[in-house]
mmCIF file of C-alpha atoms in Angstrom:
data_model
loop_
_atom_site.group_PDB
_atom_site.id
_atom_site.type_symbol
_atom_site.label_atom_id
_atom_site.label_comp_id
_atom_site.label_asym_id
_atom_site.label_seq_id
_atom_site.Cartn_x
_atom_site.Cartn_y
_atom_site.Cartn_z
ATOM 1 C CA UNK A 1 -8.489 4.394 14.103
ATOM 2 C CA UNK A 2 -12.206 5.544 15.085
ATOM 3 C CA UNK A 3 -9.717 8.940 15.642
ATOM 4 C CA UNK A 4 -7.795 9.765 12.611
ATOM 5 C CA UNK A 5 -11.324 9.317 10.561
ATOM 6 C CA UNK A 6 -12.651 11.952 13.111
ATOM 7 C CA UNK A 7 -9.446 14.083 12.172
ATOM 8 C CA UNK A 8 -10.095 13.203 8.606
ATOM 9 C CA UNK A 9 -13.693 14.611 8.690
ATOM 10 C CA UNK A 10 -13.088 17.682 10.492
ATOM 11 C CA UNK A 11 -10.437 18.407 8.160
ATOM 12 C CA UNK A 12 -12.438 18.051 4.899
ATOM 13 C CA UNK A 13 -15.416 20.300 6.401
ATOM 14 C CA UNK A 14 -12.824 22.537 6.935
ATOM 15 C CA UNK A 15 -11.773 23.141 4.324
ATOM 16 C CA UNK A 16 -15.145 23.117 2.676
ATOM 17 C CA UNK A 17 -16.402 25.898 5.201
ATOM 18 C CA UNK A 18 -14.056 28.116 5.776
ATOM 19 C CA UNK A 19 -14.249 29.931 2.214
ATOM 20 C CA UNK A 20 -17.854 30.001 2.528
ATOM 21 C CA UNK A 21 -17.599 32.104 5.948
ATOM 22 C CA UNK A 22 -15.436 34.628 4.232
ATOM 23 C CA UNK A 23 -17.385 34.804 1.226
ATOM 24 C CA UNK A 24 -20.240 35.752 3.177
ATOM 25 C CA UNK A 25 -18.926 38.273 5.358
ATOM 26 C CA UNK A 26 -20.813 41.205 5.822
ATOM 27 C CA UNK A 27 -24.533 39.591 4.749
ATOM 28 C CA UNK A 28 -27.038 39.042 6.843
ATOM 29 C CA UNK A 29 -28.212 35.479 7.896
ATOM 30 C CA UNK A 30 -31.539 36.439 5.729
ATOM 31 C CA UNK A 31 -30.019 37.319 3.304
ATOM 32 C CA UNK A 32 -28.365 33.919 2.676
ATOM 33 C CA UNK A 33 -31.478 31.756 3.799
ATOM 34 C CA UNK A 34 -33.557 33.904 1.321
ATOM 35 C CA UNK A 35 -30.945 32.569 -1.313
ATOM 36 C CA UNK A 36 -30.528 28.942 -0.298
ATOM 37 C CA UNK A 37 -34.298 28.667 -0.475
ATOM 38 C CA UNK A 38 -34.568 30.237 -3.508
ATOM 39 C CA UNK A 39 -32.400 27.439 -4.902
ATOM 40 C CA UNK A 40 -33.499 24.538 -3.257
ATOM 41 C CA UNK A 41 -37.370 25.293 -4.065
ATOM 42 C CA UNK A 42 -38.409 22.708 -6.821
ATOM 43 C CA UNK A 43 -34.868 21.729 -6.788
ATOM 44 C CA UNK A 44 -35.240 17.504 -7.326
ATOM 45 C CA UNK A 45 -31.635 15.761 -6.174
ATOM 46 C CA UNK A 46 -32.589 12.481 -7.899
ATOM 47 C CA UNK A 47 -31.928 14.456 -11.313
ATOM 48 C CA UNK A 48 -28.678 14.477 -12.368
ATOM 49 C CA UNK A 49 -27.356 17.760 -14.222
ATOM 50 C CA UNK A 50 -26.710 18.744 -16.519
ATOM 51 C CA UNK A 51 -30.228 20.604 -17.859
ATOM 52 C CA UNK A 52 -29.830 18.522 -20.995
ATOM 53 C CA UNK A 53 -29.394 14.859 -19.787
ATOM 54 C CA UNK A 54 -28.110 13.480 -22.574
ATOM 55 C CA UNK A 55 -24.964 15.120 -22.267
ATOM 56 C CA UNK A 56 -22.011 13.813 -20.290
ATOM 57 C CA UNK A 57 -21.562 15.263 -16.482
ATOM 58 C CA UNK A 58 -17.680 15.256 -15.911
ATOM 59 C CA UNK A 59 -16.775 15.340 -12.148
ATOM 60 C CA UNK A 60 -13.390 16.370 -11.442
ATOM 61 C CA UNK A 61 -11.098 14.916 -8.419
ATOM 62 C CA UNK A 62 -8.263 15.451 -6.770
ATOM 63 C CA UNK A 63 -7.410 12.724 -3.999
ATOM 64 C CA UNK A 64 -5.608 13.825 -0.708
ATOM 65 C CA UNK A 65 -3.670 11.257 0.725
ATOM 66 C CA UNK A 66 -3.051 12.163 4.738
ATOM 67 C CA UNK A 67 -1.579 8.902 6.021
ATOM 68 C CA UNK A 68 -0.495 5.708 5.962
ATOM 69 C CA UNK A 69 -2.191 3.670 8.741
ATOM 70 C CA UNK A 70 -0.950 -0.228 8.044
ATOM 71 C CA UNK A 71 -0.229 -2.277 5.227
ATOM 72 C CA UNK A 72 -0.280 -5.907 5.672
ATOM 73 C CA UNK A 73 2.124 -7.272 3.120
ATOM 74 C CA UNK A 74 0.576 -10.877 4.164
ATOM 75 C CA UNK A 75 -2.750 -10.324 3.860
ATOM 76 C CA UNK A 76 -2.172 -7.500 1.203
ATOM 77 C CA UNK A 77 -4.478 -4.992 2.412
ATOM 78 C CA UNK A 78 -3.416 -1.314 2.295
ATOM 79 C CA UNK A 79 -5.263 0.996 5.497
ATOM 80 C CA UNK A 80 -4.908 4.560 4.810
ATOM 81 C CA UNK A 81 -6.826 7.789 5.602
ATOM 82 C CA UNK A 82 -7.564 9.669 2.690
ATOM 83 C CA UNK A 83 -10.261 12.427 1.079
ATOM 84 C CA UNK A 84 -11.304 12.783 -2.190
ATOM 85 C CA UNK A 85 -12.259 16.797 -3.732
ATOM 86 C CA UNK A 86 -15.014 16.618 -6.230
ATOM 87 C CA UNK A 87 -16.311 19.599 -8.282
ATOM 88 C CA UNK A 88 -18.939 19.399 -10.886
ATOM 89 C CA UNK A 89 -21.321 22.040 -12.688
ATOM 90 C CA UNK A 90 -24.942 21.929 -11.741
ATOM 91 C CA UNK A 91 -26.669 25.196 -13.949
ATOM 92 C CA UNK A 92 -29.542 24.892 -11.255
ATOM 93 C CA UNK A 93 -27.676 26.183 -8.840
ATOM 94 C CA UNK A 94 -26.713 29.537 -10.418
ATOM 95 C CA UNK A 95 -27.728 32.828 -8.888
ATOM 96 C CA UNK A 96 -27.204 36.796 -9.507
ATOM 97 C CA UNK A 97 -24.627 37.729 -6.643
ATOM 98 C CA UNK A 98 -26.124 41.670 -7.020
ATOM 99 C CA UNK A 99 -29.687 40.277 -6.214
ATOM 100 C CA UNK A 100 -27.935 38.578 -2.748
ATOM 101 C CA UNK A 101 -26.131 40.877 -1.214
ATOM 102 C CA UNK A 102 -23.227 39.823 -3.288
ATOM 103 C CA UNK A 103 -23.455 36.734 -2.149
ATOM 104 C CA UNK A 104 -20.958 34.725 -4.375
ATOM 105 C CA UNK A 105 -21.078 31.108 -3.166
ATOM 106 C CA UNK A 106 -22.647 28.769 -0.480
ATOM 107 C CA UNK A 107 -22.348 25.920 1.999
ATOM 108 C CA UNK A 108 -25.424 23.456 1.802
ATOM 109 C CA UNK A 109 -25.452 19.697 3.510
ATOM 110 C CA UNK A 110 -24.784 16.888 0.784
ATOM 111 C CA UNK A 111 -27.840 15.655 1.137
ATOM 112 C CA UNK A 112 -30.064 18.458 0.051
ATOM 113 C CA UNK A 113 -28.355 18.668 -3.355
ATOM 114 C CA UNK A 114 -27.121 16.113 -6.527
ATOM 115 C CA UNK A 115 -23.969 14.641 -5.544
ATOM 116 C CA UNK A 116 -22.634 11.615 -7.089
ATOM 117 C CA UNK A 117 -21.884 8.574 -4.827
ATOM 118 C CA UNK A 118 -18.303 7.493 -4.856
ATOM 119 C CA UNK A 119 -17.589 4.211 -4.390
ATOM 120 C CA UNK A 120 -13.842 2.280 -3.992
ATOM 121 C CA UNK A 121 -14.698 -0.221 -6.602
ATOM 122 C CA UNK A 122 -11.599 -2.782 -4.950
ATOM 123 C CA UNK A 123 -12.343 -2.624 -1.149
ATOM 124 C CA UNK A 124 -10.988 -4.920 1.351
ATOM 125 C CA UNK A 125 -13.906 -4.888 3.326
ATOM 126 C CA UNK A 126 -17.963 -4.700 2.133
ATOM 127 C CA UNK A 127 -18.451 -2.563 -0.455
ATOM 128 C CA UNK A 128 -19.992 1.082 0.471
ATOM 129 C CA UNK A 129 -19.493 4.565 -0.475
ATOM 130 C CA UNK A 130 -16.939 6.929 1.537
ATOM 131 C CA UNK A 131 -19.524 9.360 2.223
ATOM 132 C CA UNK A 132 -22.366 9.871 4.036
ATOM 133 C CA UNK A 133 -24.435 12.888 4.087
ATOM 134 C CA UNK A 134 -23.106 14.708 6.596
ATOM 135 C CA UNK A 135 -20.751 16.962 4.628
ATOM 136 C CA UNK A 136 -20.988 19.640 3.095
ATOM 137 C CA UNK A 137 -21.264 21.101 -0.658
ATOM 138 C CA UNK A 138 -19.960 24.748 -1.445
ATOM 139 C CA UNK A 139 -21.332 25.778 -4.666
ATOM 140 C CA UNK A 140 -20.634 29.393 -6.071
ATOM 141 C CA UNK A 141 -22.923 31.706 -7.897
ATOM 142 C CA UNK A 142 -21.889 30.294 -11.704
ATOM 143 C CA UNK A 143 -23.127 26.694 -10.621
ATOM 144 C CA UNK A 144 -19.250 25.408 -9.703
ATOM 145 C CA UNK A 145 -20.204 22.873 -6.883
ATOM 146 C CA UNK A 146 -17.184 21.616 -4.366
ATOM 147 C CA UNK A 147 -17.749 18.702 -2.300
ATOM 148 C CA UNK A 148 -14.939 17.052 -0.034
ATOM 149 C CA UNK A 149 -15.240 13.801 1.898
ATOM 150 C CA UNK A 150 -12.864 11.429 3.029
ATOM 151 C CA UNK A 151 -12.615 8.190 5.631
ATOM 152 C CA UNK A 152 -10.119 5.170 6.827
ATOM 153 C CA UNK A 153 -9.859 3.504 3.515
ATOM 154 C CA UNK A 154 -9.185 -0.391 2.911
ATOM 155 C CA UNK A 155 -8.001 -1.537 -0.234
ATOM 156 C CA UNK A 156 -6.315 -4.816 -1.566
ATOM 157 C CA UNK A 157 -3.335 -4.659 -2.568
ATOM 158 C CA UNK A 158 -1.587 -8.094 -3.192
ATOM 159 C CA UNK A 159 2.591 -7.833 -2.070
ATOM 160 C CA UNK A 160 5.253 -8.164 -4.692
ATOM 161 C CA UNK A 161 7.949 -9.426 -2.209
ATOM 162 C CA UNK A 162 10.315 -10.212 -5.366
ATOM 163 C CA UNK A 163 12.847 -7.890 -3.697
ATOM 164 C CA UNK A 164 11.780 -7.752 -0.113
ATOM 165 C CA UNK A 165 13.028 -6.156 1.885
ATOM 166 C CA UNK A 166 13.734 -3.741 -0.923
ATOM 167 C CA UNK A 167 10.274 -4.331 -2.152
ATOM 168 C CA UNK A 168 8.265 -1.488 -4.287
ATOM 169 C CA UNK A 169 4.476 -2.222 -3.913
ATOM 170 C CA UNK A 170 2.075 -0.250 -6.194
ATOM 171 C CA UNK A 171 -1.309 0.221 -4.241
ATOM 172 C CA UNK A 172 -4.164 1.321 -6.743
ATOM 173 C CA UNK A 173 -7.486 2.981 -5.325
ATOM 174 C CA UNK A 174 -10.280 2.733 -7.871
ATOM 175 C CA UNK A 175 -13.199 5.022 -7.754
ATOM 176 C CA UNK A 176 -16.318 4.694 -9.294
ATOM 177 C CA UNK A 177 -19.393 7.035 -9.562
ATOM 178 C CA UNK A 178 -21.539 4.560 -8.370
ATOM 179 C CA UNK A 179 -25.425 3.796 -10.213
ATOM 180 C CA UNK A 180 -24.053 5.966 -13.309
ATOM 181 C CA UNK A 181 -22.719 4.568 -16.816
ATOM 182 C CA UNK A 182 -19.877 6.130 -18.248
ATOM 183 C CA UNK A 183 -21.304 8.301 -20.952
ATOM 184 C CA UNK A 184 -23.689 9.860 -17.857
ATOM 185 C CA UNK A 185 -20.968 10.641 -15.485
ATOM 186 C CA UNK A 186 -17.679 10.260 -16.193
ATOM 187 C CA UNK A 187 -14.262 10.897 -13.552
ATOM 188 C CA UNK A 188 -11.714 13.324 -14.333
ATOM 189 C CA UNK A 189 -8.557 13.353 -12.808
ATOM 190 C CA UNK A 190 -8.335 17.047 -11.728
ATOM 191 C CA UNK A 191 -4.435 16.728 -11.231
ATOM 192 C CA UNK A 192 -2.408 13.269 -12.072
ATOM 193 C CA UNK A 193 -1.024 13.108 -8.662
ATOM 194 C CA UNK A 194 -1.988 13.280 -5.184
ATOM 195 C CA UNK A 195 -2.109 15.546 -2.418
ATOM 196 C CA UNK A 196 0.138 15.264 -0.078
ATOM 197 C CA UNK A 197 -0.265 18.653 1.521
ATOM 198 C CA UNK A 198 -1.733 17.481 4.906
ATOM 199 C CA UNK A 199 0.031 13.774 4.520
ATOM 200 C CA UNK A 200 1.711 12.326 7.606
ATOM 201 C CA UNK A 201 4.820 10.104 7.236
ATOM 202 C CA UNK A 202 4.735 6.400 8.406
ATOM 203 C CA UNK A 203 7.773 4.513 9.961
ATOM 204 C CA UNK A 204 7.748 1.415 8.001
ATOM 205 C CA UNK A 205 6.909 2.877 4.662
ATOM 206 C CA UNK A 206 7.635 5.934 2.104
ATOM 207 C CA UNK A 207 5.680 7.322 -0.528
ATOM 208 C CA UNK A 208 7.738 6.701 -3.742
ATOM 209 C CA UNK A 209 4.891 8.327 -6.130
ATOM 210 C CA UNK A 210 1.231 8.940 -6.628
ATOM 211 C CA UNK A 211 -0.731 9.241 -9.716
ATOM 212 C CA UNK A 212 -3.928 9.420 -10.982
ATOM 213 C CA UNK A 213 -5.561 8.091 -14.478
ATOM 214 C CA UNK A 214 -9.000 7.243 -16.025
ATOM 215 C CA UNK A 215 -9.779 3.143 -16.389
ATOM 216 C CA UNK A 216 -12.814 1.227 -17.155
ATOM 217 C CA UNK A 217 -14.063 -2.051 -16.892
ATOM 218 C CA UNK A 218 -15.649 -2.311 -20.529
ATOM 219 C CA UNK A 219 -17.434 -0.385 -23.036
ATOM 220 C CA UNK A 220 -20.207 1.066 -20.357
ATOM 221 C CA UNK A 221 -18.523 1.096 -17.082
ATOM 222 C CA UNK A 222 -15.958 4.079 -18.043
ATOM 223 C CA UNK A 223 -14.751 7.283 -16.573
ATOM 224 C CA UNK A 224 -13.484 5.587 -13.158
ATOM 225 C CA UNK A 225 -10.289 6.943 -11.273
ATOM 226 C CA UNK A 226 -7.663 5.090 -10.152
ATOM 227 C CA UNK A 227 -5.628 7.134 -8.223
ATOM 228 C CA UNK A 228 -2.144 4.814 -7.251
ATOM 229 C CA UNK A 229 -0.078 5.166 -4.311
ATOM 230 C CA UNK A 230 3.597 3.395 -4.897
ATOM 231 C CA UNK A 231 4.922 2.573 -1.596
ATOM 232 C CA UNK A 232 8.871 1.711 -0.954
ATOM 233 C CA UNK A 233 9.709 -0.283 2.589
ATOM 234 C CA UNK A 234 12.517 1.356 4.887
ATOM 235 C CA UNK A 235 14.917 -1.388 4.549
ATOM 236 C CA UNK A 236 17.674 -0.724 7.402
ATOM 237 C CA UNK A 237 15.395 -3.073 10.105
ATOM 238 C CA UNK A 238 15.081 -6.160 8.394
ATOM 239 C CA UNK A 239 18.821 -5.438 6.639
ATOM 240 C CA UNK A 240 20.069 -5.019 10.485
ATOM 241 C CA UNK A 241 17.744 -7.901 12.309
ATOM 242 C CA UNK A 242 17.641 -10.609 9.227
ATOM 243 C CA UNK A 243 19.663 -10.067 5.848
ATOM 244 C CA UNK A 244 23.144 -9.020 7.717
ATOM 245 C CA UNK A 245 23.503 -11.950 10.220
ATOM 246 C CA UNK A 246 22.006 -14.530 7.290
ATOM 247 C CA UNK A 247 24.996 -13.404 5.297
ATOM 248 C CA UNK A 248 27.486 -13.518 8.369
ATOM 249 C CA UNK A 249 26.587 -17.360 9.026
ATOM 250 C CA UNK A 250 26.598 -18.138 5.343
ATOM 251 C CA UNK A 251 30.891 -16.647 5.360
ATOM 252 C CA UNK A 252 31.110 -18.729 8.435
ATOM 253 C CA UNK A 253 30.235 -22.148 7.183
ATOM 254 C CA UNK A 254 33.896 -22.538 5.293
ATOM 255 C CA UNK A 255 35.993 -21.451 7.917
ATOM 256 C CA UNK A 256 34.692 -25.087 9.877
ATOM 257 C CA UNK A 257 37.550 -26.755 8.004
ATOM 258 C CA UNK A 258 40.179 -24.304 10.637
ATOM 259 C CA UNK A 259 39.523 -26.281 13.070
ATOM 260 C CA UNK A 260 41.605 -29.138 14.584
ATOM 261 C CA UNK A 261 39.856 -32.541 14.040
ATOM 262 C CA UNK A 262 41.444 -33.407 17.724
ATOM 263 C CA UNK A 263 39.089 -30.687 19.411
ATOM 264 C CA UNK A 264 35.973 -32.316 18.187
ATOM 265 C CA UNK A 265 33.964 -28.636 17.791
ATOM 266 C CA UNK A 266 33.588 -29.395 14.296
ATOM 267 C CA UNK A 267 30.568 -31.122 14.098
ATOM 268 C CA UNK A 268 29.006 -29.296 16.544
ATOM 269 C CA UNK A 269 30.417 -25.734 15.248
ATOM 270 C CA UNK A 270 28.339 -27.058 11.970
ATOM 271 C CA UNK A 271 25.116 -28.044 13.192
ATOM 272 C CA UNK A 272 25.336 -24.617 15.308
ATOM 273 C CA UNK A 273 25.531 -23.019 11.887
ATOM 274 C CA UNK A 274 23.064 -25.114 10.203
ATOM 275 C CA UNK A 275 19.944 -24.526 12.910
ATOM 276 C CA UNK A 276 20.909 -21.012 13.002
ATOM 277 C CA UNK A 277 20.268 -20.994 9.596
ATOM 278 C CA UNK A 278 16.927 -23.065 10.380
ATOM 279 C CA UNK A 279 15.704 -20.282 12.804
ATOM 280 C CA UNK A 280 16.169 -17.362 10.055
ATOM 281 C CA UNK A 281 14.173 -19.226 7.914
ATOM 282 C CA UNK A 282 11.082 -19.444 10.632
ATOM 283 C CA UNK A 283 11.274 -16.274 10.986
ATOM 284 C CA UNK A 284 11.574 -14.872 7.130
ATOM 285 C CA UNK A 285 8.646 -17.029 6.842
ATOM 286 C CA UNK A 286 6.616 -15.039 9.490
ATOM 287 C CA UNK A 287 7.384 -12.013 7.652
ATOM 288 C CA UNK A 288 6.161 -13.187 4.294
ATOM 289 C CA UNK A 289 3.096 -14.046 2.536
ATOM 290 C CA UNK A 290 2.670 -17.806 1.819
ATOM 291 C CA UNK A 291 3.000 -16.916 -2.426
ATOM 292 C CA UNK A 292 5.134 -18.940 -4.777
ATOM 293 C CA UNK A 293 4.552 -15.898 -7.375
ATOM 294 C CA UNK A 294 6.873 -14.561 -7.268
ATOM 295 C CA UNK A 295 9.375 -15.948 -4.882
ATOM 296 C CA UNK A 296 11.468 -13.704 -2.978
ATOM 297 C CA UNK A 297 15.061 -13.807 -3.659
ATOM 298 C CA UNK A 298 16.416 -14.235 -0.259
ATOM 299 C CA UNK A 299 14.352 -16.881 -0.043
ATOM 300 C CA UNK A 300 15.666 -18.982 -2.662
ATOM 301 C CA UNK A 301 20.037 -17.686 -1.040
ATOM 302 C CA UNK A 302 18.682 -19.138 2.488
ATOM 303 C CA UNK A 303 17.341 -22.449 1.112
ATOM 304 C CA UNK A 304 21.109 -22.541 -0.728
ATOM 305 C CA UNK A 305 22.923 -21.632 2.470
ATOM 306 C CA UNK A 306 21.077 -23.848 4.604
ATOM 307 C CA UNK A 307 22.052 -26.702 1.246
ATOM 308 C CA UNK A 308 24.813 -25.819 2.096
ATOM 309 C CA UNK A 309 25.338 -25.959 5.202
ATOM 310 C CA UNK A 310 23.769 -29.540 5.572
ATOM 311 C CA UNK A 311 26.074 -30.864 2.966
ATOM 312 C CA UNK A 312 29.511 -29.528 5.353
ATOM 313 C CA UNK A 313 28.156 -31.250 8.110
ATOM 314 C CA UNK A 314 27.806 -34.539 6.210
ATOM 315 C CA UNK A 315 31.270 -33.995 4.919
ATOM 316 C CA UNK A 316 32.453 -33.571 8.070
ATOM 317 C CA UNK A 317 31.157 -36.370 9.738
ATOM 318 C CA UNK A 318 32.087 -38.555 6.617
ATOM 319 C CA UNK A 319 35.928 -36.801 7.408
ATOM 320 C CA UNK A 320 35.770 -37.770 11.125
ATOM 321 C CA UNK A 321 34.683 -41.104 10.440
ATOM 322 C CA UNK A 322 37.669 -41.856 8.364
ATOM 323 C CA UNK A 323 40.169 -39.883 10.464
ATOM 324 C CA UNK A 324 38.911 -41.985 13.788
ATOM 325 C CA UNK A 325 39.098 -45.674 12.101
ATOM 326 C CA UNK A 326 41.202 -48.111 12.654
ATOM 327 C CA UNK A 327 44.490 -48.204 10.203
ATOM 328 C CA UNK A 328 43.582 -52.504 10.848
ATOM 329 C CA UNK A 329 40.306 -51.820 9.430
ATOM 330 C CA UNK A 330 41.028 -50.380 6.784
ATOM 331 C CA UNK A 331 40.839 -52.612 3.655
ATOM 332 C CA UNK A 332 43.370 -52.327 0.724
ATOM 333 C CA UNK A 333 41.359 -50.917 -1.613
ATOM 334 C CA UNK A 334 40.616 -47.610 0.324
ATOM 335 C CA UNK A 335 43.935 -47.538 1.244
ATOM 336 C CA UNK A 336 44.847 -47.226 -2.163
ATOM 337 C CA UNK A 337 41.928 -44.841 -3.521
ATOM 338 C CA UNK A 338 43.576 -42.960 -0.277
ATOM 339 C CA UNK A 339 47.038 -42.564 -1.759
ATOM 340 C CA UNK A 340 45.579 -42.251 -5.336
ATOM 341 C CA UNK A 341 43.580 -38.915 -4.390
ATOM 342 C CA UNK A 342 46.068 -36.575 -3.128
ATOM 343 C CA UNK A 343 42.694 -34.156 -2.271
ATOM 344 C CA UNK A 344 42.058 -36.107 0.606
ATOM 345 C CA UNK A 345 45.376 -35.611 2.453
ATOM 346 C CA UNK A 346 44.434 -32.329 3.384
ATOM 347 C CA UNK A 347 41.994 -33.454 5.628
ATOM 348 C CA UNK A 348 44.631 -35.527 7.073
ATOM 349 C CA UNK A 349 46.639 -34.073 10.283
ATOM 350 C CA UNK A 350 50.385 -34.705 10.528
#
């Protein structure tokens, strides 16, 4: 894990950088410190832009979604390794490319500028922003700053195992420029999907669809993101290992009734059939968070088939009982109920 948020970082600076190094071909390293302290010189960070403060700063992002690492459909907690792209205007950082060599934009650390903090506002673990100051902010020459960061990401996500294991679970992330109300900075969905340009596939689940829309927690707390991943589960390993032979068993069960009382398998043929069923359900169980809301389905066929199966094997053994008595001990009155249900000679061999 400690590797794919390695892979994740290097991947975001990369991005970040490599425009910057061929924007500044052909200037001289003096040339761009000259400018960088020319901007940074009574530059506070603890200021938000813009120049007027009373207006609304509107960040835009577009979330990159690169894998899949686990989701725990017990514990409902989504892992995945994803970056978020934010770009803002800051009018202090503006700059006459002729008077720089042409210098059109630059690459500063994070932490020398105004950034906002962005927190996942629904972690499954303590609650801390997915940057640090380590990256890196390109801003261009007409104040357009660019600032990518991204980490292993743990969300809750509570199952919906209505369906399983045909499920559809719907994973939000909610973002939150953290310290800021929503008429200071707000969050703008740059795109309403995400990207899944650099976006690995996982063996257990598929991205169905992404999107991305503004929420808020009351009348201050506005201009959050939540940016929603919709996962569907590959079905054919539980439909192969659980749901097939569950269904085999439960056409089995009749076919008990075949067999010659004589050979005595039937009550044992039954009970086979009825643990059987018994280990399925241990194991469904493993598989499953322990939620009545809402049940899944297969759950509530395997508690019928293994009904069902209990109540053949008390037939049967009510069925062997009479077909082993005594015709002495037999009293009159079942003797008659006997030849008054004509049902009942079926069970009887000739």
């Amino acid at each position: 894990m400690k590797m794919v948020s390695v892979v994740t970082v290097t991947i975001i600076q990369l991005l970040t950088i490599s425009s910057a190094i061929f924007g500044t071909r052909g200037t001289t390293i003096s040339e761009i410190d000259r400018l960088i302290t020319n901007l940074t010189t009574g530059y506070n960070k603890n200021i938000r832009p813009p120049d007027n403060n009373t207006e609304t700063l509107t960040v835009n992002c577009t979330f990159f979604l690169m894998s899949i690492i686990d989701y725990n459909d017990i514990s409902g907690v989504l892992s995945i390794t994803g970056g978020v792209m934010m770009t803002w205007i800051d009018p202090r950082l503006t700059w006459n490319p002729s008077d720089f060599s042409n210098i059109d934009h630059v690459v500063l650390k994070r932490s020398l500028i105004w950034t906002p903090d962005l927190y996942i506002i629904n972690p499954a673990n303590d609650l801390e922003s997915i940057a640090d100051d380590t990256y890196l902010a390109r801003f261009f020459h007409n104040g357009l700053v660019t600032l990518g960061m991204g980490d292993n990401i743990k969300i809750l996500c509570p199952s919906d195992m209505a369906y399983f294991p045909f499920d559809l679970q719907s994973c939000p992330i909610r973002t939150s420029a953290w310290g800021y109300f929503g008429h200071e900075v707000t969050l703008n969905p740059h795109v309403r999907t995400m990207d899944l340009t650099y976006f690995i596939k996982n063996n257990i689940w598929d991205v169905d669809s992404t999107s991305a829309e503004e929420f808020s927690l009351g009348t201050e707390y506005t201009g959050m993101i939540s940016f929603t991943v919709n996962l569907r589960r590959k079905p054919l390993y539980f439909t192969i290992s659980m749901m097939a032979p569950i269904f085999l068993l439960a056409m089995l069960n009749p076919f008990i009734f075949l067999l010659p009382v004589e050979s005595g398998e039937r009550i044992s043929f039954g009970v086979t059939i009825f643990l059987s069923f018994a280990v399925f359900m241990t194991l469904l169980s493993d598989s499953l968070p322990k939620s009545s809301t809402p049940m899944p389905t297969i759950c509530f066929f395997l508690f019928a088939a293994v009904t069902y199966s209990g109540m053949i094997v008390i037939v049967m053994m009510l069925i062997l009982r009479l077909y082993q008595q005594d015709p002495e001990e037999k009293s009159p009155e079942m003797a008659e109920q006997t030849s008054l249900h004509p049902q009942l000679q079926l069970f009887k061999m000739p």
